[in-house]
CSV table of C-alpha atoms and ligand atoms in Angstrom, one decimal:
chain,number,residue,atom,x,y,z
J,14,MET,CA,95.6,94.0,74.6
J,15,THR,CA,92.7,95.7,76.8
J,16,SER,CA,91.6,95.2,80.2
J,17,SER,CA,88.2,93.7,79.0
J,18,THR,CA,90.0,91.0,76.7
J,19,ILE,CA,91.2,89.1,80.5
J,20,ARG,CA,89.6,86.5,81.6
J,21,PRO,CA,88.1,86.7,84.9
J,22,ALA,CA,89.4,84.2,87.5
J,23,SER,CA,85.4,82.6,87.8
J,24,ASP,CA,85.6,81.1,84.1
J,25,TYR,CA,88.8,79.4,84.9
J,26,PRO,CA,88.8,76.0,83.5
J,27,PRO,CA,89.0,73.3,86.5
J,28,GLY,CA,92.7,71.9,87.6
J,29,GLY,CA,95.0,71.3,85.1
J,30,ASP,CA,93.3,73.1,82.3
J,31,ALA,CA,93.9,76.0,84.5
J,32,PHE,CA,97.6,76.1,83.8
J,33,ARG,CA,99.2,73.6,81.7
J,34,HIS,CA,102.8,74.0,81.9
J,35,ARG,CA,105.2,71.6,82.9
J,36,HIS,CA,107.8,74.4,83.9
J,37,LEU,CA,107.6,77.8,84.8
J,38,THR,CA,110.6,79.0,82.5
J,39,GLY,CA,109.5,83.0,81.9
J,40,ILE,CA,106.1,85.3,81.7
J,41,ALA,CA,106.6,85.0,78.1
J,42,GLN,CA,105.0,81.4,78.0
J,43,LEU,CA,102.2,82.5,80.1
J,44,THR,CA,98.5,84.2,79.0
J,45,PRO,CA,96.8,87.0,81.3
J,46,TRP,CA,94.2,84.9,83.0
J,47,GLU,CA,97.2,82.3,83.9
J,48,ILE,CA,98.7,85.1,85.3
J,49,SER,CA,95.6,86.3,87.5
J,50,TYR,CA,95.2,82.7,88.1
J,51,ILE,CA,98.3,82.3,89.5
J,52,LEU,CA,97.6,85.7,91.7
J,53,ASP,CA,94.4,84.3,92.9
J,54,ALA,CA,95.9,80.9,93.8
J,55,ALA,CA,98.9,83.3,96.0
J,56,GLU,CA,96.2,85.6,97.3
J,57,GLU,CA,95.0,83.0,99.8
J,58,TRP,CA,98.6,81.9,100.8
J,59,VAL,CA,99.3,85.9,101.7
J,60,GLU,CA,96.1,85.4,104.6
J,61,LEU,CA,97.0,82.2,105.9
J,62,ASN,CA,100.8,83.1,105.9
J,63,ARG,CA,99.3,86.1,108.1
J,64,SER,CA,97.6,84.0,110.3
J,65,GLY,CA,100.0,81.4,111.0
J,66,ALA,CA,98.2,78.5,109.6
J,67,ALA,CA,100.2,77.9,107.0
J,68,LYS,CA,102.9,76.1,108.8
J,69,HIS,CA,99.9,73.7,109.4
J,70,ASP,CA,99.4,73.1,105.4
J,71,ASP,CA,101.7,69.9,104.2
J,72,ARG,CA,100.3,69.6,101.2
J,73,LEU,CA,103.8,69.1,99.5
J,74,ALA,CA,105.2,66.4,102.3
J,75,GLY,CA,107.5,63.9,100.8
J,76,LEU,CA,108.2,66.0,98.1
J,77,THR,CA,111.8,67.2,97.6
J,78,ILE,CA,112.5,70.5,96.3
J,79,ILE,CA,116.1,71.5,95.3
J,80,ASN,CA,117.1,75.5,95.2
J,81,ALA,CA,120.0,75.6,92.8
J,82,PHE,CA,121.7,79.0,92.8
J,83,PHE,CA,124.5,79.5,90.5
J,84,GLU,CA,124.3,83.6,91.2
J,85,ASN,CA,123.7,85.5,94.6
J,86,SER,CA,120.6,85.6,95.7
J,87,THR,CA,118.9,86.8,99.3
J,88,ARG,CA,115.1,87.4,99.1
J,89,THR,CA,115.0,85.0,95.7
J,90,LEU,CA,116.3,82.0,97.6
J,91,LEU,CA,115.0,82.9,101.3
J,92,SER,CA,111.6,82.7,100.2
J,93,PHE,CA,111.8,80.0,97.8
J,94,GLU,CA,113.0,77.8,100.9
J,95,ILE,CA,110.2,79.5,103.2
J,96,ALA,CA,107.6,78.8,100.6
J,97,GLY,CA,108.5,74.9,100.3
J,98,LYS,CA,108.9,74.7,104.0
J,99,ARG,CA,105.8,76.3,104.7
J,100,LEU,CA,104.4,73.6,102.5
J,101,GLY,CA,105.8,71.1,104.3
J,102,ALA,CA,108.4,70.0,101.3
J,103,ASP,CA,112.0,69.3,102.3
J,104,VAL,CA,114.2,71.8,100.8
J,105,VAL,CA,117.6,71.3,99.6
J,106,ASN,CA,119.6,74.7,98.8
J,107,MET,CA,122.8,73.9,96.4
J,108,HIS,CA,125.0,76.9,96.1
J,109,ALA,CA,127.3,77.4,93.0
J,110,ALA,CA,130.3,78.3,94.7
J,111,GLN,CA,130.4,75.1,96.8
J,112,SER,CA,129.5,72.9,94.0
J,113,SER,CA,131.5,71.3,91.3
J,114,VAL,CA,130.4,74.1,88.7
J,115,LYS,CA,133.5,75.7,89.9
J,116,LYS,CA,135.3,72.7,89.1
J,117,GLY,CA,134.4,72.6,85.9
J,118,GLU,CA,131.7,70.6,85.5
J,119,THR,CA,129.0,71.7,82.4
J,120,LEU,CA,125.2,73.0,83.0
J,121,ILE,CA,124.2,69.6,81.4
J,122,ASP,CA,126.3,67.6,83.5
J,123,THR,CA,124.9,69.3,86.5
J,124,ALA,CA,121.5,69.1,85.5
J,125,MET,CA,122.0,65.2,84.6
J,126,THR,CA,123.1,65.3,88.3
J,127,LEU,CA,120.0,67.0,89.5
J,128,ASN,CA,117.9,65.1,87.9
J,129,ALA,CA,119.3,61.6,88.9
J,130,MET,CA,118.7,62.8,92.5
J,131,ARG,CA,114.8,62.3,91.8
J,132,ALA,CA,114.0,66.0,92.8
J,133,ASP,CA,110.0,66.9,92.5
J,134,ALA,CA,110.9,70.2,91.6
J,135,ILE,CA,114.2,72.6,90.9
J,136,VAL,CA,114.5,75.7,91.4
J,137,ILE,CA,116.9,77.5,89.3
J,138,ARG,CA,118.9,80.9,89.2
J,139,HIS,CA,121.9,81.2,87.0
J,140,ALA,CA,123.8,84.2,85.0
J,141,SER,CA,123.3,82.9,81.8
J,142,SER,CA,120.1,83.9,79.5
J,143,GLY,CA,118.1,80.6,78.8
J,144,ALA,CA,120.4,78.4,81.1
J,145,VAL,CA,117.1,77.4,83.0
J,146,GLN,CA,115.3,76.3,79.7
J,147,LEU,CA,118.1,74.4,79.1
J,148,ILE,CA,118.2,72.4,82.2
J,149,ALA,CA,114.3,72.2,82.4
J,150,ASP,CA,114.9,70.7,78.8
J,151,LYS,CA,117.1,67.8,80.4
J,152,VAL,CA,115.1,67.2,83.6
J,153,ASP,CA,111.9,65.1,84.2
J,154,CYS,CA,110.6,67.2,87.2
J,155,PRO,CA,109.3,71.0,87.1
J,156,VAL,CA,111.6,73.5,86.9
J,157,LEU,CA,111.4,77.1,88.0
J,158,ASN,CA,113.0,80.2,87.0
J,159,ALA,CA,114.2,82.1,90.1
J,160,GLY,CA,116.2,84.8,87.4
J,161,ASP,CA,118.4,83.9,84.2
J,162,GLY,CA,121.2,86.4,83.0
J,163,ARG,CA,119.4,89.5,81.6
J,164,HIS,CA,116.3,87.0,80.0
J,165,GLU,CA,113.3,86.8,82.9
J,166,HIS,CA,113.0,86.7,86.5
J,167,PRO,CA,109.1,85.1,86.5
J,168,THR,CA,108.2,85.1,90.0
J,169,GLN,CA,109.3,88.4,90.5
J,170,ALA,CA,107.1,89.9,88.2
J,171,LEU,CA,104.1,88.1,89.9
J,172,LEU,CA,105.0,89.0,93.1
J,173,ASP,CA,105.0,92.6,91.7
J,174,ALA,CA,101.8,92.3,89.8
J,175,LEU,CA,100.2,91.0,93.2
J,176,THR,CA,101.7,93.9,95.9
J,177,ILE,CA,100.2,96.6,92.8
J,178,ARG,CA,96.4,94.7,92.4
J,179,ARG,CA,96.7,94.7,96.5
J,180,ARG,CA,97.7,98.3,97.1
J,181,LEU,CA,95.9,100.2,94.1
J,182,GLY,CA,92.6,97.2,93.8
J,183,ARG,CA,93.8,96.4,90.4
J,184,VAL,CA,96.5,95.8,87.9
J,185,GLU,CA,95.3,96.7,84.6
J,186,GLY,CA,94.7,100.3,83.1
J,187,LEU,CA,97.7,101.7,85.1
J,188,THR,CA,100.6,103.8,83.9
J,189,ILE,CA,103.5,102.2,85.4
J,190,ALA,CA,107.0,103.6,84.6
J,191,ILE,CA,110.1,101.0,84.8
J,192,CYS,CA,113.3,103.4,85.3
J,193,GLY,CA,117.0,102.2,85.6
J,194,ASP,CA,119.4,99.8,84.2
J,195,VAL,CA,116.5,98.1,82.1
J,196,LEU,CA,119.2,97.0,79.4
J,197,HIS,CA,120.6,94.3,82.1
J,198,SER,CA,117.1,93.6,84.1
J,199,ARG,CA,115.7,90.6,83.9
J,200,VAL,CA,113.2,92.2,86.4
J,201,ALA,CA,112.6,94.8,83.9
J,202,ARG,CA,111.7,92.5,80.8
J,203,SER,CA,109.2,89.9,83.2
J,204,ASN,CA,107.3,92.8,84.3
J,205,ILE,CA,107.0,94.5,81.0
J,206,LEU,CA,105.7,91.3,79.5
J,207,ALA,CA,103.2,90.7,82.4
J,208,LEU,CA,102.1,94.2,82.9
J,209,THR,CA,101.8,94.8,79.2
J,210,LEU,CA,99.8,91.8,79.1
J,211,LEU,CA,97.6,92.5,82.0
J,212,GLY,CA,96.6,95.8,80.1
J,213,ASN,CA,98.4,98.4,81.6
J,214,GLU,CA,100.3,101.3,80.0
J,215,VAL,CA,104.3,100.7,80.6
J,216,ARG,CA,107.0,103.0,80.1
J,217,VAL,CA,110.8,102.8,80.3
J,218,VAL,CA,112.6,105.6,82.0
J,219,ALA,CA,116.5,105.3,81.7
J,220,PRO,CA,119.5,106.7,80.1
J,221,ALA,CA,120.0,105.9,75.8
J,222,THR,CA,122.7,103.7,76.6
J,223,LEU,CA,120.8,101.5,79.4
J,224,THR,CA,117.3,101.1,77.2
J,225,PRO,CA,116.9,97.9,75.0
J,226,PRO,CA,116.5,98.1,71.4
J,227,ALA,CA,112.8,97.7,70.0
J,228,MET,CA,111.1,98.5,73.0
J,229,GLU,CA,108.2,99.5,70.9
J,230,ARG,CA,107.9,96.1,70.1
J,231,MET,CA,107.2,95.3,73.2
J,232,HIS,CA,104.5,97.9,73.3
J,233,VAL,CA,106.5,100.3,75.8
J,234,ALA,CA,107.5,104.1,75.1
J,235,THR,CA,110.8,105.2,76.2
J,236,PHE,CA,111.8,108.4,77.8
J,237,THR,CA,115.0,109.5,78.6
J,238,ASP,CA,114.1,112.6,81.0
J,239,MET,CA,113.0,110.9,84.4
J,240,ASP,CA,110.5,114.4,84.7
J,241,GLU,CA,108.5,113.2,81.6
J,242,GLY,CA,108.5,109.6,82.2
J,243,LEU,CA,107.0,109.9,85.6
J,244,LYS,CA,104.2,112.3,84.8
J,245,ASP,CA,101.1,110.9,86.3
J,246,ALA,CA,102.7,107.2,86.8
J,247,ASP,CA,100.2,105.1,89.2
J,248,VAL,CA,103.3,103.2,89.7
J,249,VAL,CA,107.1,104.0,89.8
J,250,MET,CA,109.4,100.7,89.6
J,251,MET,CA,113.2,101.3,90.5
J,252,LEU,CA,116.0,99.1,89.2
J,253,ARG,CA,119.8,98.8,90.5
J,254,LEU,CA,122.2,99.1,88.1
J,255,GLN,CA,123.4,96.0,87.2
J,256,ASN,CA,127.0,96.4,87.4
J,257,GLU,CA,127.6,92.5,87.4
J,258,ARG,CA,126.3,92.8,83.9
J,259,MET,CA,128.0,95.7,82.2
J,260,ASP,CA,131.3,95.0,80.5
J,261,GLY,CA,132.9,98.5,80.0
J,262,ALA,CA,131.1,102.0,80.9
J,263,TYR,CA,127.5,102.7,80.5
J,264,LEU,CA,127.3,105.9,82.7
J,265,PRO,CA,129.7,108.6,83.7
J,266,SER,CA,129.4,108.3,87.4
J,267,ALA,CA,126.7,107.2,89.9
J,268,ARG,CA,126.9,110.5,91.2
J,269,GLU,CA,125.8,112.1,87.8
J,270,TYR,CA,123.3,108.8,87.4
J,271,HIS,CA,121.8,110.1,90.9
J,272,THR,CA,121.5,113.3,89.7
J,273,LEU,CA,119.5,112.4,86.5
J,274,TYR,CA,117.8,109.2,86.8
J,275,GLY,CA,117.6,109.3,91.1
J,276,LEU,CA,114.2,109.0,92.7
J,277,THR,CA,114.3,112.0,94.6
J,278,PRO,CA,110.8,113.3,96.5
J,279,GLN,CA,110.6,116.5,94.0
J,280,ARG,CA,110.9,114.2,91.0
J,281,LEU,CA,108.3,111.8,92.8
J,282,GLU,CA,105.9,114.7,92.4
J,283,LYS,CA,105.6,114.4,88.8
J,284,ALA,CA,103.8,111.1,89.6
J,285,LYS,CA,100.3,110.5,90.4
J,286,PRO,CA,99.7,111.9,94.5
J,287,ASP,CA,99.0,108.3,95.5
J,288,ALA,CA,101.6,106.5,93.1
J,289,ILE,CA,103.3,103.8,94.6
J,290,VAL,CA,107.3,102.9,94.4
J,291,MET,CA,108.6,99.8,93.8
J,292,HIS,CA,111.8,98.2,94.1
J,293,PRO,CA,113.2,94.3,93.5
J,294,GLY,CA,115.7,94.8,96.0
J,295,PRO,CA,118.9,94.8,96.6
J,296,MET,CA,118.3,98.8,96.6
J,297,ASN,CA,121.7,101.1,96.2
J,298,ARG,CA,120.5,104.0,98.4
J,299,GLY,CA,121.0,107.3,97.3
J,300,VAL,CA,122.1,106.2,93.9
J,301,GLU,CA,118.7,104.9,92.0
J,302,ILE,CA,116.5,106.0,95.1
J,303,ASP,CA,116.8,108.2,97.9
J,304,SER,CA,116.1,106.8,101.6
J,305,SER,CA,113.5,109.0,102.6
J,306,ILE,CA,111.3,107.2,99.6
J,307,ALA,CA,112.5,104.0,100.5
J,308,ASP,CA,111.4,104.1,103.9
J,309,ASP,CA,108.3,105.7,103.4
J,310,PRO,CA,105.7,103.2,104.2
J,311,ALA,CA,102.9,105.5,102.5
J,312,ARG,CA,104.5,105.1,99.2
J,313,SER,CA,107.1,102.6,99.2
J,314,THR,CA,105.5,98.9,98.6
J,315,ILE,CA,109.5,97.3,99.1
J,316,THR,CA,108.7,95.2,102.2
J,317,GLU,CA,105.0,94.4,100.8
J,318,GLN,CA,106.8,93.1,97.6
J,319,VAL,CA,109.0,90.6,99.4
J,320,GLU,CA,106.2,89.6,101.5
J,321,MET,CA,104.3,88.8,98.4
J,322,GLY,CA,107.5,86.9,96.8
J,323,VAL,CA,106.7,84.1,99.6
J,324,ALA,CA,102.9,84.1,99.1
J,325,VAL,CA,103.6,83.6,95.1
J,326,ARG,CA,106.3,81.2,95.1
J,327,MET,CA,104.2,79.2,97.3
J,328,ALA,CA,101.1,79.2,94.8
J,329,CYS,CA,103.7,77.9,91.8
J,330,LEU,CA,105.4,75.1,93.9
J,331,ASP,CA,102.0,74.2,94.7
J,332,ILE,CA,100.4,74.4,91.0
J,333,LEU,CA,103.7,73.3,89.5
J,334,THR,CA,103.9,69.6,91.4
J,335,ARG,CA,100.0,68.8,91.3
J,336,ARG,CA,100.4,66.3,88.5
J,337,GLN,CA,103.1,64.5,90.5
J,338,ARG,CA,100.9,64.6,93.3
J,339,GLY,CA,98.2,63.2,91.6
J,340,VAL,CA,95.7,65.9,92.6
J,341,PRO,CA,92.5,65.0,90.5
J,342,GLY,CA,92.1,66.9,87.3
J,343,TRP,CA,95.9,67.8,86.9
J,344,ASN,CA,97.2,64.6,85.1
P,3,LIG,N1,116.5,90.9,92.9
P,3,LIG,C1,116.7,90.9,91.4
P,3,LIG,C2,117.5,90.1,90.0
P,3,LIG,O1,117.6,88.9,90.7
P,3,LIG,C3,117.3,92.8,90.8
P,3,LIG,C4,118.5,92.8,91.2
P,3,LIG,O2,119.2,91.6,91.3
P,3,LIG,O3,118.8,94.0,91.1
P,3,LIG,O4,117.0,90.3,89.2
């Protein structure tokens, strides 16, 4: 897809026709202009958040949002919570460690329980790929995927696209290198889908053992050599080694991994002189990324990504609850 096929934001149909989905389970369900629609909606929240005015927006007042997190999280959980509260919703967090899941309850039974509580939206993170869709099929309210196994993490890809668009002025026609443990990364998968859909050239740079099969079917070029993969890139996206999803040894050692695949200042010189460096967090400093790059505000977008996360999640919660709130055009 080329950038010229992307529909301009001014062409959006009104209300519900601009975004017809009940849930946000993955980027795979979205069109390029649905992505742009969410990014444009988020843009307004960025400005309001900075001015402090968002605290006075109560459009989700009276709604209850449940954050059901069956896997650890810092950024995603907090930013969904802040997003809901900034819009006036009542936000309840459920952590798996304290829930009946630990007592052997099945996912479907947990879903039925959440449904019976009449939540107005449920945000779910789960270690199993596909678990979020399973719950979405069982409940009456909108479900937002906050990361399911290695499958998708759609709001991360949306906040990454917004960060790129704000830093580089566009998110089309760019060369984007996604580097590291792509095999186990839902962030990589959602980003590959979003960034190719928006008309960028996406490369995967990883050891052969951490490169998913059939990347060419996703219109992605693969590199095992970091210097080659970074050549003339506009965006370098670094990923953590997802040790919790590895069964067996994929790498000789973290030290060797850093030598071959760690982002150092010398390596970054292969990319364009004004290339930006992204990381979804949590970072392992000295493994996939050197501190001197992570902490360089001229190159690193890491804190901006966190900021964009709140705005994107506000946009998603607003858009997905419009139907229930009876917003005209969203029936
Ligand atoms: N926070 C991201 C995720 O939940 C990336 C990571 O954990 O490495 O997938």
